PDB file of C-alpha atoms in Angstrom:
ATOM      1  CA  UNK J 190    -196.746  10.650 -99.774  1.00  0.00           C
ATOM      2  CA  UNK J 191    -198.228  14.127 -99.521  1.00  0.00           C
ATOM      3  CA  UNK J 192    -198.526  13.799 -95.719  1.00  0.00           C
ATOM      4  CA  UNK J 193    -194.868  12.775 -95.477  1.00  0.00           C
ATOM      5  CA  UNK J 194    -193.901  15.785 -97.563  1.00  0.00           C
ATOM      6  CA  UNK J 195    -195.904  18.086 -95.302  1.00  0.00           C
ATOM      7  CA  UNK J 196    -194.278  16.511 -92.238  1.00  0.00           C
ATOM      8  CA  UNK J 197    -190.776  17.274 -93.483  1.00  0.00           C
ATOM      9  CA  UNK J 198    -191.800  20.815 -94.385  1.00  0.00           C
ATOM     10  CA  UNK J 199    -193.062  21.322 -90.826  1.00  0.00           C
ATOM     11  CA  UNK J 200    -189.814  19.935 -89.374  1.00  0.00           C
ATOM     12  CA  UNK J 201    -187.733  22.242 -91.570  1.00  0.00           C
ATOM     13  CA  UNK J 202    -189.956  25.224 -90.771  1.00  0.00           C
ATOM     14  CA  UNK J 203    -189.702  24.527 -87.042  1.00  0.00           C
ATOM     15  CA  UNK J 204    -185.910  24.295 -87.163  1.00  0.00           C
ATOM     16  CA  UNK J 205    -185.724  27.600 -89.012  1.00  0.00           C
ATOM     17  CA  UNK J 206    -187.959  29.253 -86.461  1.00  0.00           C
ATOM     18  CA  UNK J 207    -185.985  28.139 -83.411  1.00  0.00           C
ATOM     19  CA  UNK J 208    -182.280  27.370 -83.299  1.00  0.00           C
ATOM     20  CA  UNK J 209    -179.821  27.075 -80.410  1.00  0.00           C
ATOM     21  CA  UNK J 210    -176.290  28.163 -81.263  1.00  0.00           C
ATOM     22  CA  UNK J 211    -173.139  28.015 -79.128  1.00  0.00           C
ATOM     23  CA  UNK J 212    -170.284  30.506 -79.408  1.00  0.00           C
ATOM     24  CA  UNK J 213    -166.935  28.823 -80.169  1.00  0.00           C
ATOM     25  CA  UNK J 214    -163.409  29.789 -81.189  1.00  0.00           C
ATOM     26  CA  UNK J 215    -162.602  32.663 -78.841  1.00  0.00           C
ATOM     27  CA  UNK J 216    -162.759  36.328 -79.867  1.00  0.00           C
ATOM     28  CA  UNK J 217    -164.513  37.451 -83.018  1.00  0.00           C
ATOM     29  CA  UNK J 218    -167.447  39.156 -84.710  1.00  0.00           C
ATOM     30  CA  UNK J 219    -170.973  38.272 -83.580  1.00  0.00           C
ATOM     31  CA  UNK J 220    -172.067  37.840 -87.210  1.00  0.00           C
ATOM     32  CA  UNK J 221    -169.222  35.484 -88.142  1.00  0.00           C
ATOM     33  CA  UNK J 222    -170.682  32.022 -88.828  1.00  0.00           C
ATOM     34  CA  UNK J 223    -167.312  30.441 -87.974  1.00  0.00           C
ATOM     35  CA  UNK J 224    -167.970  31.294 -84.322  1.00  0.00           C
ATOM     36  CA  UNK J 225    -171.323  29.554 -83.975  1.00  0.00           C
ATOM     37  CA  UNK J 226    -171.872  25.822 -83.496  1.00  0.00           C
ATOM     38  CA  UNK J 227    -174.915  23.617 -83.032  1.00  0.00           C
ATOM     39  CA  UNK J 228    -173.244  22.002 -80.002  1.00  0.00           C
ATOM     40  CA  UNK J 229    -171.040  23.173 -77.144  1.00  0.00           C
ATOM     41  CA  UNK J 230    -167.452  23.276 -78.383  1.00  0.00           C
ATOM     42  CA  UNK J 231    -168.494  21.778 -81.716  1.00  0.00           C
ATOM     43  CA  UNK J 232    -167.643  22.574 -85.313  1.00  0.00           C
ATOM     44  CA  UNK J 233    -168.761  25.778 -87.015  1.00  0.00           C
ATOM     45  CA  UNK J 234    -172.356  25.539 -88.174  1.00  0.00           C
ATOM     46  CA  UNK J 235    -172.242  28.057 -91.025  1.00  0.00           C
ATOM     47  CA  UNK J 236    -175.135  29.865 -89.324  1.00  0.00           C
ATOM     48  CA  UNK J 237    -175.434  33.063 -87.315  1.00  0.00           C
ATOM     49  CA  UNK J 238    -178.091  33.853 -84.714  1.00  0.00           C
ATOM     50  CA  UNK J 239    -181.253  35.672 -85.712  1.00  0.00           C
ATOM     51  CA  UNK J 240    -184.401  36.852 -83.951  1.00  0.00           C
ATOM     52  CA  UNK J 241    -185.556  33.236 -83.498  1.00  0.00           C
ATOM     53  CA  UNK J 242    -182.266  31.945 -82.083  1.00  0.00           C
ATOM     54  CA  UNK J 243    -180.992  31.157 -78.613  1.00  0.00           C
ATOM     55  CA  UNK J 244    -177.317  32.094 -78.173  1.00  0.00           C
ATOM     56  CA  UNK J 245    -175.236  30.409 -75.470  1.00  0.00           C
ATOM     57  CA  UNK J 246    -171.762  31.245 -74.149  1.00  0.00           C
ATOM     58  CA  UNK J 247    -170.254  28.460 -72.010  1.00  0.00           C
ATOM     59  CA  UNK J 248    -166.944  26.948 -70.883  1.00  0.00           C
ATOM     60  CA  UNK J 249    -166.214  25.770 -74.428  1.00  0.00           C
ATOM     61  CA  UNK J 250    -166.565  29.207 -76.011  1.00  0.00           C
ATOM     62  CA  UNK J 251    -162.826  29.947 -75.882  1.00  0.00           C
ATOM     63  CA  UNK J 252    -159.820  30.554 -73.674  1.00  0.00           C
ATOM     64  CA  UNK J 253    -158.862  33.580 -71.568  1.00  0.00           C
ATOM     65  CA  UNK J 254    -160.559  36.846 -72.604  1.00  0.00           C
ATOM     66  CA  UNK J 255    -163.263  36.400 -75.231  1.00  0.00           C
ATOM     67  CA  UNK J 256    -164.110  39.663 -76.997  1.00  0.00           C
ATOM     68  CA  UNK J 257    -167.275  39.639 -79.129  1.00  0.00           C
ATOM     69  CA  UNK J 258    -167.907  42.579 -81.451  1.00  0.00           C
ATOM     70  CA  UNK J 259    -171.612  43.428 -81.796  1.00  0.00           C
ATOM     71  CA  UNK J 260    -172.680  45.143 -85.046  1.00  0.00           C
ATOM     72  CA  UNK J 261    -175.123  48.057 -85.236  1.00  0.00           C
ATOM     73  CA  UNK J 262    -178.117  45.856 -84.409  1.00  0.00           C
ATOM     74  CA  UNK J 263    -178.563  42.139 -83.755  1.00  0.00           C
ATOM     75  CA  UNK J 264    -181.656  40.288 -82.541  1.00  0.00           C
ATOM     76  CA  UNK J 265    -181.992  37.129 -80.460  1.00  0.00           C
ATOM     77  CA  UNK J 266    -184.766  35.151 -78.859  1.00  0.00           C
ATOM     78  CA  UNK J 267    -182.608  34.238 -75.843  1.00  0.00           C
ATOM     79  CA  UNK J 268    -179.118  35.005 -74.549  1.00  0.00           C
ATOM     80  CA  UNK J 269    -177.483  32.836 -71.875  1.00  0.00           C
ATOM     81  CA  UNK J 270    -174.081  33.350 -70.242  1.00  0.00           C
ATOM     82  CA  UNK J 271    -173.262  29.968 -68.691  1.00  0.00           C
ATOM     83  CA  UNK J 272    -169.601  30.525 -67.875  1.00  0.00           C
ATOM     84  CA  UNK J 273    -167.408  32.624 -65.632  1.00  0.00           C
ATOM     85  CA  UNK J 274    -164.736  32.950 -68.283  1.00  0.00           C
ATOM     86  CA  UNK J 275    -164.006  36.571 -69.188  1.00  0.00           C
ATOM     87  CA  UNK J 276    -166.417  37.618 -71.945  1.00  0.00           C
ATOM     88  CA  UNK J 277    -166.658  41.173 -73.250  1.00  0.00           C
ATOM     89  CA  UNK J 278    -169.309  42.430 -75.700  1.00  0.00           C
ATOM     90  CA  UNK J 279    -167.834  45.397 -77.566  1.00  0.00           C
ATOM     91  CA  UNK J 280    -169.796  47.682 -79.854  1.00  0.00           C
ATOM     92  CA  UNK J 281    -168.823  48.079 -83.498  1.00  0.00           C
ATOM     93  CA  UNK J 282    -170.326  51.594 -83.447  1.00  0.00           C
ATOM     94  CA  UNK J 283    -172.112  53.921 -81.054  1.00  0.00           C
ATOM     95  CA  UNK J 284    -175.420  52.603 -82.419  1.00  0.00           C
ATOM     96  CA  UNK J 285    -174.670  48.970 -81.533  1.00  0.00           C
ATOM     97  CA  UNK J 286    -177.362  47.203 -79.570  1.00  0.00           C
ATOM     98  CA  UNK J 287    -178.536  43.668 -78.908  1.00  0.00           C
ATOM     99  CA  UNK J 288    -182.305  43.181 -79.058  1.00  0.00           C
ATOM    100  CA  UNK J 289    -183.649  40.271 -76.998  1.00  0.00           C
ATOM    101  CA  UNK J 290    -187.190  38.965 -77.409  1.00  0.00           C
ATOM    102  CA  UNK J 291    -187.564  36.400 -74.639  1.00  0.00           C
ATOM    103  CA  UNK J 292    -184.839  36.075 -71.986  1.00  0.00           C
ATOM    104  CA  UNK J 293    -181.376  37.177 -70.901  1.00  0.00           C
ATOM    105  CA  UNK J 294    -179.868  34.948 -68.218  1.00  0.00           C
ATOM    106  CA  UNK J 295    -176.445  35.347 -66.646  1.00  0.00           C
ATOM    107  CA  UNK J 296    -174.827  33.437 -63.801  1.00  0.00           C
ATOM    108  CA  UNK J 297    -175.435  34.971 -60.388  1.00  0.00           C
ATOM    109  CA  UNK J 298    -172.679  37.449 -59.433  1.00  0.00           C
ATOM    110  CA  UNK J 299    -170.777  36.769 -62.647  1.00  0.00           C
ATOM    111  CA  UNK J 300    -168.271  39.624 -62.674  1.00  0.00           C
ATOM    112  CA  UNK J 301    -166.400  38.143 -65.645  1.00  0.00           C
ATOM    113  CA  UNK J 302    -169.092  39.135 -68.168  1.00  0.00           C
ATOM    114  CA  UNK J 303    -168.837  42.782 -69.258  1.00  0.00           C
ATOM    115  CA  UNK J 304    -170.301  44.849 -72.085  1.00  0.00           C
ATOM    116  CA  UNK J 305    -170.487  48.359 -73.488  1.00  0.00           C
ATOM    117  CA  UNK J 306    -173.393  47.411 -75.766  1.00  0.00           C
ATOM    118  CA  UNK J 307    -176.956  48.614 -75.168  1.00  0.00           C
ATOM    119  CA  UNK J 308    -179.415  45.794 -74.432  1.00  0.00           C
ATOM    120  CA  UNK J 309    -182.986  46.259 -75.646  1.00  0.00           C
ATOM    121  CA  UNK J 310    -185.922  44.018 -74.724  1.00  0.00           C
ATOM    122  CA  UNK J 311    -189.071  43.822 -76.835  1.00  0.00           C
ATOM    123  CA  UNK J 312    -191.496  40.889 -76.880  1.00  0.00           C
ATOM    124  CA  UNK J 313    -194.684  42.490 -78.155  1.00  0.00           C
ATOM    125  CA  UNK J 314    -195.560  39.319 -80.072  1.00  0.00           C
ATOM    126  CA  UNK J 315    -194.887  36.833 -77.241  1.00  0.00           C
ATOM    127  CA  UNK J 316    -197.754  35.206 -75.339  1.00  0.00           C
ATOM    128  CA  UNK J 317    -195.818  34.872 -72.069  1.00  0.00           C
ATOM    129  CA  UNK J 318    -193.678  37.419 -70.168  1.00  0.00           C
ATOM    130  CA  UNK J 319    -189.976  37.590 -70.920  1.00  0.00           C
ATOM    131  CA  UNK J 320    -187.269  37.404 -68.260  1.00  0.00           C
ATOM    132  CA  UNK J 321    -184.362  39.799 -67.701  1.00  0.00           C
ATOM    133  CA  UNK J 322    -181.571  38.828 -65.312  1.00  0.00           C
ATOM    134  CA  UNK J 323    -178.183  39.929 -66.686  1.00  0.00           C
ATOM    135  CA  UNK J 324    -176.579  40.359 -63.273  1.00  0.00           C
ATOM    136  CA  UNK J 325    -173.811  42.971 -63.075  1.00  0.00           C
ATOM    137  CA  UNK J 326    -173.177  44.586 -66.469  1.00  0.00           C
ATOM    138  CA  UNK J 327    -172.213  48.240 -67.041  1.00  0.00           C
ATOM    139  CA  UNK J 328    -174.672  48.903 -69.880  1.00  0.00           C
ATOM    140  CA  UNK J 329    -177.910  50.725 -70.545  1.00  0.00           C
ATOM    141  CA  UNK J 330    -181.012  48.519 -70.523  1.00  0.00           C
ATOM    142  CA  UNK J 331    -184.080  49.494 -72.547  1.00  0.00           C
ATOM    143  CA  UNK J 332    -187.403  47.681 -72.184  1.00  0.00           C
ATOM    144  CA  UNK J 333    -189.239  48.921 -75.247  1.00  0.00           C
ATOM    145  CA  UNK J 334    -192.302  46.708 -75.571  1.00  0.00           C
ATOM    146  CA  UNK J 335    -194.270  43.784 -74.182  1.00  0.00           C
ATOM    147  CA  UNK J 336    -194.421  42.164 -70.758  1.00  0.00           C
ATOM    148  CA  UNK J 337    -191.333  41.372 -68.654  1.00  0.00           C
ATOM    149  CA  UNK J 338    -190.258  39.916 -65.320  1.00  0.00           C
ATOM    150  CA  UNK J 339    -187.057  41.209 -63.702  1.00  0.00           C
ATOM    151  CA  UNK J 340    -184.538  39.084 -61.805  1.00  0.00           C
ATOM    152  CA  UNK J 341    -181.264  40.931 -61.129  1.00  0.00           C
ATOM    153  CA  UNK J 342    -179.987  44.014 -62.955  1.00  0.00           C
ATOM    154  CA  UNK J 343    -176.853  45.658 -61.573  1.00  0.00           C
ATOM    155  CA  UNK J 344    -175.500  48.483 -63.677  1.00  0.00           C
ATOM    156  CA  UNK J 345    -173.456  51.481 -62.498  1.00  0.00           C
ATOM    157  CA  UNK J 346    -174.329  55.126 -61.826  1.00  0.00           C
ATOM    158  CA  UNK J 347    -173.465  56.115 -65.406  1.00  0.00           C
ATOM    159  CA  UNK J 348    -176.071  53.781 -66.925  1.00  0.00           C
ATOM    160  CA  UNK J 349    -179.838  53.556 -66.795  1.00  0.00           C
ATOM    161  CA  UNK J 350    -182.853  51.282 -66.964  1.00  0.00           C
ATOM    162  CA  UNK J 351    -185.422  52.702 -69.406  1.00  0.00           C
ATOM    163  CA  UNK J 352    -189.003  51.404 -69.675  1.00  0.00           C
ATOM    164  CA  UNK J 353    -191.163  52.503 -72.600  1.00  0.00           C
ATOM    165  CA  UNK J 354    -194.638  51.165 -73.469  1.00  0.00           C
ATOM    166  CA  UNK J 355    -194.057  47.985 -71.443  1.00  0.00           C
ATOM    167  CA  UNK J 356    -195.508  46.171 -68.437  1.00  0.00           C
ATOM    168  CA  UNK J 357    -192.784  45.190 -65.980  1.00  0.00           C
ATOM    169  CA  UNK J 358    -192.957  42.998 -62.890  1.00  0.00           C
ATOM    170  CA  UNK J 359    -190.166  43.716 -60.373  1.00  0.00           C
ATOM    171  CA  UNK J 360    -191.502  41.237 -57.791  1.00  0.00           C
ATOM    172  CA  UNK J 361    -188.590  39.744 -55.873  1.00  0.00           C
ATOM    173  CA  UNK J 362    -186.054  41.576 -58.029  1.00  0.00           C
ATOM    174  CA  UNK J 363    -182.780  43.347 -57.234  1.00  0.00           C
ATOM    175  CA  UNK J 364    -182.004  46.425 -59.325  1.00  0.00           C
ATOM    176  CA  UNK J 365    -179.079  48.854 -59.235  1.00  0.00           C
ATOM    177  CA  UNK J 366    -178.921  51.695 -61.762  1.00  0.00           C
ATOM    178  CA  UNK J 367    -177.911  55.304 -62.131  1.00  0.00           C
ATOM    179  CA  UNK J 368    -181.391  56.209 -63.369  1.00  0.00           C
ATOM    180  CA  UNK J 369    -184.784  54.525 -63.592  1.00  0.00           C
ATOM    181  CA  UNK J 370    -186.798  56.203 -66.352  1.00  0.00           C
ATOM    182  CA  UNK J 371    -190.342  55.050 -67.139  1.00  0.00           C
ATOM    183  CA  UNK J 372    -192.303  56.666 -69.954  1.00  0.00           C
ATOM    184  CA  UNK J 373    -195.704  54.995 -70.423  1.00  0.00           C
ATOM    185  CA  UNK J 374    -196.479  51.606 -68.941  1.00  0.00           C
ATOM    186  CA  UNK J 375    -199.747  49.654 -68.667  1.00  0.00           C
ATOM    187  CA  UNK J 376    -198.572  48.125 -65.379  1.00  0.00           C
ATOM    188  CA  UNK J 377    -195.642  48.224 -62.956  1.00  0.00           C
ATOM    189  CA  UNK J 378    -195.377  45.905 -59.945  1.00  0.00           C
ATOM    190  CA  UNK J 379    -192.810  46.612 -57.227  1.00  0.00           C
ATOM    191  CA  UNK J 380    -193.382  43.894 -54.624  1.00  0.00           C
ATOM    192  CA  UNK J 381    -190.661  42.550 -52.317  1.00  0.00           C
ATOM    193  CA  UNK J 382    -188.046  44.224 -54.506  1.00  0.00           C
ATOM    194  CA  UNK J 383    -184.813  46.071 -53.800  1.00  0.00           C
ATOM    195  CA  UNK J 384    -184.226  49.188 -55.914  1.00  0.00           C
ATOM    196  CA  UNK J 385    -181.006  51.172 -55.593  1.00  0.00           C
ATOM    197  CA  UNK J 386    -181.068  54.211 -57.882  1.00  0.00           C
ATOM    198  CA  UNK J 387    -178.177  56.607 -57.397  1.00  0.00           C
ATOM    199  CA  UNK J 388    -179.338  59.576 -59.485  1.00  0.00           C
ATOM    200  CA  UNK J 389    -182.892  59.958 -60.805  1.00  0.00           C
ATOM    201  CA  UNK J 390    -186.222  58.167 -60.739  1.00  0.00           C
ATOM    202  CA  UNK J 391    -188.737  59.507 -63.257  1.00  0.00           C
ATOM    203  CA  UNK J 392    -191.984  57.545 -63.707  1.00  0.00           C
ATOM    204  CA  UNK J 393    -194.790  58.986 -65.876  1.00  0.00           C
ATOM    205  CA  UNK J 394    -197.895  57.726 -67.694  1.00  0.00           C
ATOM    206  CA  UNK J 395    -198.328  54.480 -65.719  1.00  0.00           C
ATOM    207  CA  UNK J 396    -201.867  53.108 -65.884  1.00  0.00           C
ATOM    208  CA  UNK J 397    -201.495  50.757 -62.901  1.00  0.00           C
ATOM    209  CA  UNK J 398    -198.734  50.711 -60.282  1.00  0.00           C
ATOM    210  CA  UNK J 399    -198.457  48.435 -57.250  1.00  0.00           C
ATOM    211  CA  UNK J 400    -195.766  48.928 -54.595  1.00  0.00           C
ATOM    212  CA  UNK J 401    -195.418  46.972 -51.348  1.00  0.00           C
ATOM    213  CA  UNK J 402    -192.638  45.730 -49.053  1.00  0.00           C
ATOM    214  CA  UNK J 403    -190.009  47.157 -51.380  1.00  0.00           C
ATOM    215  CA  UNK J 404    -186.759  48.873 -50.484  1.00  0.00           C
ATOM    216  CA  UNK J 405    -186.122  52.037 -52.477  1.00  0.00           C
ATOM    217  CA  UNK J 406    -182.502  52.808 -51.698  1.00  0.00           C
ATOM    218  CA  UNK J 407    -182.565  52.502 -47.884  1.00  0.00           C
ATOM    219  CA  UNK J 408    -186.272  53.244 -47.421  1.00  0.00           C
ATOM    220  CA  UNK J 409    -188.914  50.566 -46.999  1.00  0.00           C
ATOM    221  CA  UNK J 410    -192.096  51.218 -48.988  1.00  0.00           C
ATOM    222  CA  UNK J 411    -194.915  49.202 -47.445  1.00  0.00           C
ATOM    223  CA  UNK J 412    -197.944  50.281 -49.436  1.00  0.00           C
ATOM    224  CA  UNK J 413    -199.176  51.492 -52.808  1.00  0.00           C
ATOM    225  CA  UNK J 414    -198.304  54.969 -53.977  1.00  0.00           C
TER     226      UNK J 414
END
């Protein structure tokens, strides 16, 4: 009987630690439990995402333009945009940001997803590297801790990619940004990458940096520097 009790406690604990929630019901507030379901297009779950949750936006998230208001600070394990419906993340205040601990995936060349919210990435407690591939989004991106792989980041000249106290692997990546600012990194790898930075590149306090066969704007960098 005791073993059965322990089994159910482990099941409950596991479900609390990791939960996948789907946005439903069109526009609304990110912290409104009526907009989150345990299944795509399903009924409201009465739950909101937390730092252990995976949040998914898909074809059943709503009709036409879906505006999602992000409060001052929200945390997720994963964020996935699996639809080309128009989705806009709007900030409730100038301090609004979405902190992601594992992965941000968006559909390739998905111009329908837009945001004015800052995205921050920190996975200091994760055993494996996180993955950042938001595609084209006009926002600032801050990598503030841990180890990350980059897929595609395309922001405009008025926004920046900041790296602080993080190891980042740009191998095979495509990055567009107004500024690339690195302040302290154990390791940066720029291999077979394309970097288009329209304003400023400032990289300081990097313990190990590897660059090869990478395009920096229109210039091919073929060796370490």
